[in-house]
Amino acid sequence: MLPRYEIRAATSADLDGLYELSEFLDSVNLPHNRDEIIDVLKRSEESFSGAIPNPKNRQYVFVLLDHQEKRAVGTSMVFGQLGRRGVPYIYLDVREEEKYSSTLDRHFVHQVLRIGYSFNGPTEIGGLVMHPGYRRAPERLGMLISYVRFLWIAMKRPFFQDELLAELMPPLKDDGTSVLWEAVGRHFTDMTYQEADKLSKRNKEFIRGLFPDGDIYASLLAPEAQAVIGEVGPQTKGVEKMLRRIGFRYADRVDPFDGGPHFVAPTNEVSLVRDACAVRIESIDAQPKHRFLVGAAWDAAPWFRAFTVAGHLDGDQLKLEPSSADALRELHAGALWALRLP
């Protein structure tokens, strides 16, 4: 018997569910706009199906379903490559510059920002949203919808870059305004944070055209603007802890709009990618020892599905109690992949 919760590739049938989830985090990746979510889901279906031929251009969306309540309760995304010709990966490098005057015997360490561009950027993991009512569920559902991205990357490793990126939300004002944007970006673009962030998803030319090419000395900014550079907001502290645990590090690089920190890791060194493996299902009468996230890919819709099961991994054999083993065999006769959960 398969469990109550399932993760699968998001399709157009998930429009209502993702629209409801977008209300809890109206972001560039998942805007609270039905027409835009239709486009997001279309691109996801084309990515999972291979209709988008270049893996670098694919954007995969996962949805976590509660079959008992018949609703979507979480979502997450993987972007094949962040930064391509015409759509560069744009960031602010954060570095320190030391100044000393022997005449005055004064020494200063300045924080300096410089705009950077990459046309061959990393794979990005992002778009994580959980329904507030399910965040404290004993099944640790937030962990599942987060981990499934790494399981998928392991399953389809050649499709992804050799570096992974996660951009974390910084502290924002109560109305969603970015302190750093008001201190820097608005002066160069005469746009609000929300306007610039939304436009950047479709067209980034205005950033290259209007932002300065030289250094921006953060020491000239108001203290509250300096304080948010590279800081992780309270809503993503848990994500930061998880990323550091599996091998990510702060890249001394931030988002040019809000100052949110960029965390990076070599793909093959991320523990969740490294530890995922192809498995064969076997039945066992003994009590299973551990919990696993098990995923399978199809050449037709639904393209991808994943469940949690209790089992024991012995080499490439995932040993399950008979009913779970039979259910998975009936579900998918081909290769299955498994990732042990903490």
Coordinates of C-alpha atoms in Angstrom, one line a residue:
M1 CA 0.0 0.0 0.0
L2 CA 1.4 3.4 -1.1
P3 CA 1.5 6.2 1.5
R4 CA -0.8 9.2 1.8
Y5 CA 1.6 11.7 0.3
E6 CA 3.1 11.6 -3.2
I7 CA 5.5 13.8 -5.1
R8 CA 5.2 13.9 -8.9
A9 CA 6.0 16.1 -11.8
A10 CA 3.7 19.1 -11.9
T11 CA 1.3 19.3 -14.9
S12 CA -1.5 21.6 -16.1
A13 CA -3.8 19.6 -13.8
D14 CA -2.1 21.2 -10.8
L15 CA -3.0 24.8 -11.7
D16 CA -5.4 25.3 -8.9
G17 CA -3.1 23.7 -6.3
L18 CA -0.1 25.8 -7.3
Y19 CA -2.2 28.9 -7.5
E20 CA -3.2 28.3 -3.9
L21 CA 0.4 27.7 -2.8
S22 CA 1.6 30.8 -4.6
E23 CA -0.5 32.9 -2.2
F24 CA 1.9 32.0 0.6
L25 CA 5.0 33.1 -1.3
D26 CA 4.3 35.4 -4.3
S27 CA 7.7 35.1 -6.0
V28 CA 9.3 35.4 -9.4
N29 CA 9.5 31.6 -9.8
L30 CA 5.9 31.1 -8.6
P31 CA 3.9 34.3 -9.1
H32 CA 0.4 34.6 -7.7
N33 CA -1.0 34.9 -11.1
R34 CA -3.0 32.1 -12.9
D35 CA -1.8 33.0 -16.4
E36 CA 1.8 33.0 -15.3
I37 CA 1.4 29.7 -13.5
I38 CA -0.1 28.2 -16.6
D39 CA 3.2 29.1 -18.4
V40 CA 5.3 27.7 -15.5
L41 CA 3.4 24.4 -15.7
K42 CA 3.6 24.2 -19.5
R43 CA 7.4 24.6 -19.3
S44 CA 7.6 22.0 -16.6
E45 CA 5.7 19.4 -18.7
E46 CA 7.8 20.2 -21.7
S47 CA 10.9 19.8 -19.5
F48 CA 10.0 16.4 -18.0
S49 CA 8.7 15.1 -21.4
G50 CA 11.9 16.2 -23.3
A51 CA 9.9 18.5 -25.6
I52 CA 12.5 21.2 -24.6
P53 CA 15.5 19.5 -26.3
N54 CA 18.3 21.3 -24.5
P55 CA 18.4 20.2 -20.9
K56 CA 20.0 23.6 -19.9
N57 CA 16.7 25.3 -20.8
R58 CA 14.5 23.0 -18.8
Q59 CA 12.6 24.0 -15.6
Y60 CA 11.2 21.2 -13.6
V61 CA 8.4 21.7 -11.1
F62 CA 7.5 19.1 -8.4
V63 CA 4.3 19.0 -6.5
L64 CA 3.6 17.3 -3.2
L65 CA 0.1 15.9 -3.0
D66 CA -2.0 14.9 -0.1
H67 CA -4.2 12.1 -1.5
Q68 CA -6.4 12.0 1.6
E69 CA -7.4 15.7 1.4
K70 CA -7.0 15.8 -2.4
R71 CA -4.9 18.9 -2.5
A72 CA -1.4 20.2 -3.3
V73 CA 0.6 21.0 -0.2
G74 CA 4.0 21.8 -1.4
T75 CA 6.1 22.5 -4.5
S76 CA 9.8 22.9 -5.5
M77 CA 11.8 23.5 -8.7
V78 CA 15.0 22.8 -10.5
F79 CA 16.3 25.0 -13.3
G80 CA 18.7 23.2 -15.7
Q81 CA 21.0 26.2 -16.0
L82 CA 21.0 29.7 -14.6
G83 CA 22.7 31.9 -17.1
R84 CA 22.7 31.5 -20.9
R85 CA 23.2 33.6 -23.9
G86 CA 20.7 36.4 -23.8
V87 CA 19.7 35.6 -20.2
P88 CA 22.8 35.9 -18.1
Y89 CA 23.1 34.9 -14.5
I90 CA 23.6 38.2 -12.7
Y91 CA 24.9 38.7 -9.2
L92 CA 26.8 41.0 -6.9
D93 CA 30.2 39.8 -5.8
V94 CA 30.9 40.8 -2.2
R95 CA 34.6 41.4 -1.3
E96 CA 36.6 43.3 1.2
E97 CA 39.0 46.1 0.4
E98 CA 41.6 47.4 2.9
K99 CA 42.8 51.0 3.0
Y100 CA 45.5 52.4 5.2
S101 CA 47.1 55.9 5.5
S102 CA 50.5 56.0 7.2
T103 CA 50.1 59.8 7.5
L104 CA 47.0 59.5 9.6
D105 CA 47.7 55.9 10.9
R106 CA 44.2 55.0 10.0
H107 CA 43.1 51.6 8.7
F108 CA 39.7 50.8 7.1
V109 CA 38.2 47.6 5.8
H110 CA 35.4 48.4 3.2
Q111 CA 32.8 46.0 1.9
V112 CA 32.7 46.4 -1.8
L113 CA 30.0 45.2 -4.3
R114 CA 30.6 44.6 -8.0
I115 CA 28.1 43.4 -10.6
G116 CA 28.9 40.1 -12.2
Y117 CA 27.6 38.2 -15.2
S118 CA 27.8 34.5 -16.3
F119 CA 26.6 33.0 -19.5
N120 CA 27.4 29.4 -18.5
G121 CA 26.0 29.4 -14.9
P122 CA 25.1 26.7 -12.5
T123 CA 22.0 24.5 -12.1
E124 CA 19.6 26.3 -9.6
I125 CA 17.4 24.7 -7.0
G126 CA 14.6 26.9 -5.8
G127 CA 10.9 27.5 -5.8
L128 CA 10.3 25.8 -2.5
V129 CA 6.8 26.5 -1.0
M130 CA 5.0 24.6 1.7
H131 CA 1.4 25.1 2.8
P132 CA 1.5 26.6 6.3
G133 CA -0.9 24.0 7.6
Y134 CA 1.5 21.1 6.7
R135 CA 4.9 22.6 7.8
R136 CA 4.9 20.8 11.2
A137 CA 3.5 17.5 9.9
P138 CA 5.2 14.5 11.5
E139 CA 6.1 13.2 8.0
R140 CA 8.5 16.1 7.6
L141 CA 6.9 17.1 4.3
G142 CA 9.1 20.2 3.8
M143 CA 12.2 18.0 3.8
L144 CA 10.6 15.6 1.2
I145 CA 9.7 18.3 -1.3
S146 CA 13.2 19.8 -0.9
Y147 CA 15.1 16.5 -1.1
V148 CA 13.2 15.3 -4.2
R149 CA 15.1 17.9 -6.3
F150 CA 18.5 16.3 -5.5
L151 CA 17.0 12.8 -6.1
W152 CA 16.0 14.0 -9.6
I153 CA 19.4 15.5 -10.3
A154 CA 21.0 12.2 -9.4
M155 CA 18.6 10.3 -11.6
K156 CA 19.3 12.6 -14.6
R157 CA 22.8 13.7 -13.7
P158 CA 24.0 14.4 -17.4
F159 CA 21.2 17.0 -17.7
F160 CA 22.6 19.2 -15.0
Q161 CA 25.6 21.5 -14.5
D162 CA 28.7 20.6 -12.4
E163 CA 27.7 23.3 -9.8
L164 CA 24.5 23.8 -7.9
L165 CA 23.2 27.1 -6.7
A166 CA 20.6 28.0 -4.1
E167 CA 19.6 31.6 -3.6
L168 CA 18.1 32.3 -0.1
M169 CA 15.7 35.1 0.8
P170 CA 17.2 37.9 2.9
P171 CA 15.4 39.9 5.6
L172 CA 12.7 42.0 3.9
K173 CA 10.4 44.7 5.3
D174 CA 6.9 43.8 6.3
D175 CA 5.5 45.0 3.0
G176 CA 8.1 42.8 1.0
T177 CA 10.4 45.7 0.2
S178 CA 14.1 45.1 -0.1
V179 CA 16.2 47.5 2.0
L180 CA 19.2 47.0 -0.3
W181 CA 17.2 47.6 -3.5
E182 CA 16.0 50.9 -2.1
A183 CA 19.6 51.9 -1.2
V184 CA 21.2 50.8 -4.5
G185 CA 19.1 49.4 -7.3
R186 CA 16.3 52.0 -7.2
H187 CA 18.8 54.8 -7.7
F188 CA 20.1 53.3 -10.9
T189 CA 16.7 52.1 -12.4
D190 CA 14.0 54.3 -10.9
M191 CA 12.0 51.1 -10.4
T192 CA 10.5 49.5 -7.4
Y193 CA 11.9 46.2 -6.1
Q194 CA 8.8 44.3 -7.2
E195 CA 8.8 45.9 -10.7
A196 CA 12.5 45.2 -11.3
D197 CA 12.3 41.6 -9.9
K198 CA 9.3 40.8 -12.1
L199 CA 10.9 42.3 -15.2
S200 CA 14.2 40.5 -14.7
K201 CA 12.5 37.1 -15.2
R202 CA 11.7 38.1 -18.8
N203 CA 14.5 40.6 -19.6
K204 CA 17.7 41.4 -17.8
E205 CA 19.0 43.9 -20.3
F206 CA 18.1 46.9 -18.1
I207 CA 20.4 45.6 -15.4
R208 CA 23.4 45.5 -17.7
G209 CA 22.4 48.8 -19.2
L210 CA 21.8 50.8 -16.0
F211 CA 23.9 49.3 -13.2
P212 CA 27.5 50.7 -12.8
D213 CA 30.3 48.5 -14.0
G214 CA 32.7 49.6 -11.2
D215 CA 32.7 49.1 -7.4
I216 CA 29.9 50.1 -5.1
Y217 CA 31.2 50.8 -1.6
A218 CA 28.7 49.4 0.9
S219 CA 30.2 51.6 3.5
L220 CA 28.4 54.6 1.8
L221 CA 25.1 52.9 2.4
A222 CA 22.8 53.3 5.4
P223 CA 23.6 50.8 8.2
E224 CA 20.3 49.0 7.7
A225 CA 21.2 48.4 4.0
Q226 CA 24.7 47.2 4.9
A227 CA 23.3 44.8 7.5
V228 CA 21.2 42.7 5.0
I229 CA 24.0 42.0 2.5
G230 CA 24.4 38.3 2.5
E231 CA 22.1 37.8 5.5
V232 CA 19.6 34.9 5.5
G233 CA 16.0 35.9 6.4
P234 CA 14.2 34.3 9.3
Q235 CA 11.9 32.3 6.9
T236 CA 14.9 30.5 5.3
K237 CA 17.2 29.8 8.3
G238 CA 16.1 26.2 8.2
V239 CA 17.0 26.0 4.5
E240 CA 20.5 27.5 5.2
K241 CA 21.1 24.8 7.9
M242 CA 20.1 22.0 5.5
L243 CA 22.2 23.4 2.6
R244 CA 25.3 23.6 4.8
R245 CA 24.8 20.1 6.1
I246 CA 24.7 18.6 2.6
G247 CA 27.8 20.5 1.3
F248 CA 26.8 24.0 0.2
R249 CA 28.7 27.1 1.2
Y250 CA 28.1 30.9 1.0
A251 CA 29.7 32.1 -2.3
D252 CA 30.4 35.7 -1.2
R253 CA 27.9 36.6 -3.8
V254 CA 24.4 38.0 -3.4
D255 CA 21.3 38.8 -5.5
P256 CA 21.5 42.3 -7.0
F257 CA 17.9 43.0 -6.1
D258 CA 17.6 42.1 -2.5
G259 CA 21.1 41.1 -1.3
G260 CA 20.0 37.5 -0.6
P261 CA 23.0 35.2 -0.3
H262 CA 24.0 32.7 -3.0
F263 CA 25.0 29.2 -1.7
V264 CA 26.9 26.9 -4.1
A265 CA 28.3 23.4 -4.2
P266 CA 30.0 21.0 -6.7
T267 CA 27.1 18.8 -7.8
N268 CA 28.9 15.5 -7.3
E269 CA 29.9 16.5 -3.8
V270 CA 26.4 17.3 -2.5
S271 CA 25.6 14.4 -0.2
L272 CA 22.0 14.0 -1.3
V273 CA 23.1 13.6 -5.0
R274 CA 26.1 11.4 -4.1
D275 CA 24.1 9.1 -1.9
A276 CA 21.1 8.5 -4.2
C277 CA 21.3 5.3 -6.1
A278 CA 19.4 3.0 -8.5
V279 CA 17.9 0.0 -6.6
R280 CA 16.1 -3.2 -7.1
I281 CA 13.1 -4.0 -4.9
E282 CA 13.1 -7.1 -2.7
S283 CA 10.7 -8.4 -0.1
I284 CA 11.8 -8.9 3.5
D285 CA 9.8 -10.2 6.5
A286 CA 12.0 -8.4 9.0
Q287 CA 11.1 -4.9 10.3
P288 CA 12.5 -2.2 8.0
K289 CA 15.2 -0.1 9.5
H290 CA 15.1 3.2 7.6
R291 CA 12.9 5.6 5.7
F292 CA 13.7 6.2 2.0
L293 CA 12.4 8.6 -0.7
V294 CA 11.9 6.4 -3.8
G295 CA 11.5 7.9 -7.3
A296 CA 10.7 6.5 -10.7
A297 CA 10.7 8.1 -14.2
W298 CA 8.4 7.4 -17.1
D299 CA 8.6 8.2 -20.8
A300 CA 5.0 9.4 -20.7
A301 CA 2.9 11.3 -18.2
P302 CA 3.2 11.6 -15.2
W303 CA 6.9 11.5 -16.1
F304 CA 8.0 11.2 -12.5
R305 CA 6.6 10.1 -9.1
A306 CA 8.2 9.6 -5.7
F307 CA 7.0 8.1 -2.4
T308 CA 8.4 7.5 1.0
V309 CA 8.8 3.8 2.1
A310 CA 10.4 2.1 5.1
G311 CA 13.1 -0.4 4.2
H312 CA 16.7 -1.6 4.4
L313 CA 19.3 -0.9 1.7
D314 CA 21.7 -3.8 1.0
G315 CA 24.0 -2.9 -1.9
D316 CA 21.6 -2.1 -4.7
Q317 CA 18.7 -4.0 -3.1
L318 CA 16.1 -2.0 -1.3
K319 CA 14.4 -4.5 1.0
L320 CA 10.8 -3.7 1.9
E321 CA 8.0 -5.4 3.7
P322 CA 5.9 -7.5 1.2
S323 CA 2.9 -5.1 0.7
S324 CA 5.1 -2.1 0.0
A325 CA 7.4 -4.1 -2.3
D326 CA 4.4 -5.4 -4.3
A327 CA 2.9 -1.9 -4.6
L328 CA 6.1 -0.5 -6.0
R329 CA 6.6 -3.3 -8.4
E330 CA 3.1 -2.9 -9.7
L331 CA 3.6 0.9 -10.0
H332 CA 6.9 0.7 -12.0
A333 CA 8.6 -2.3 -13.5
G334 CA 11.7 -0.4 -14.5
A335 CA 14.6 1.2 -12.5
L336 CA 13.8 2.9 -9.2
W337 CA 16.1 5.3 -7.4
A338 CA 16.3 5.7 -3.6
L339 CA 17.6 8.3 -1.2
R340 CA 17.8 7.5 2.5
L341 CA 16.1 10.1 4.7
P342 CA 17.5 11.2 8.1

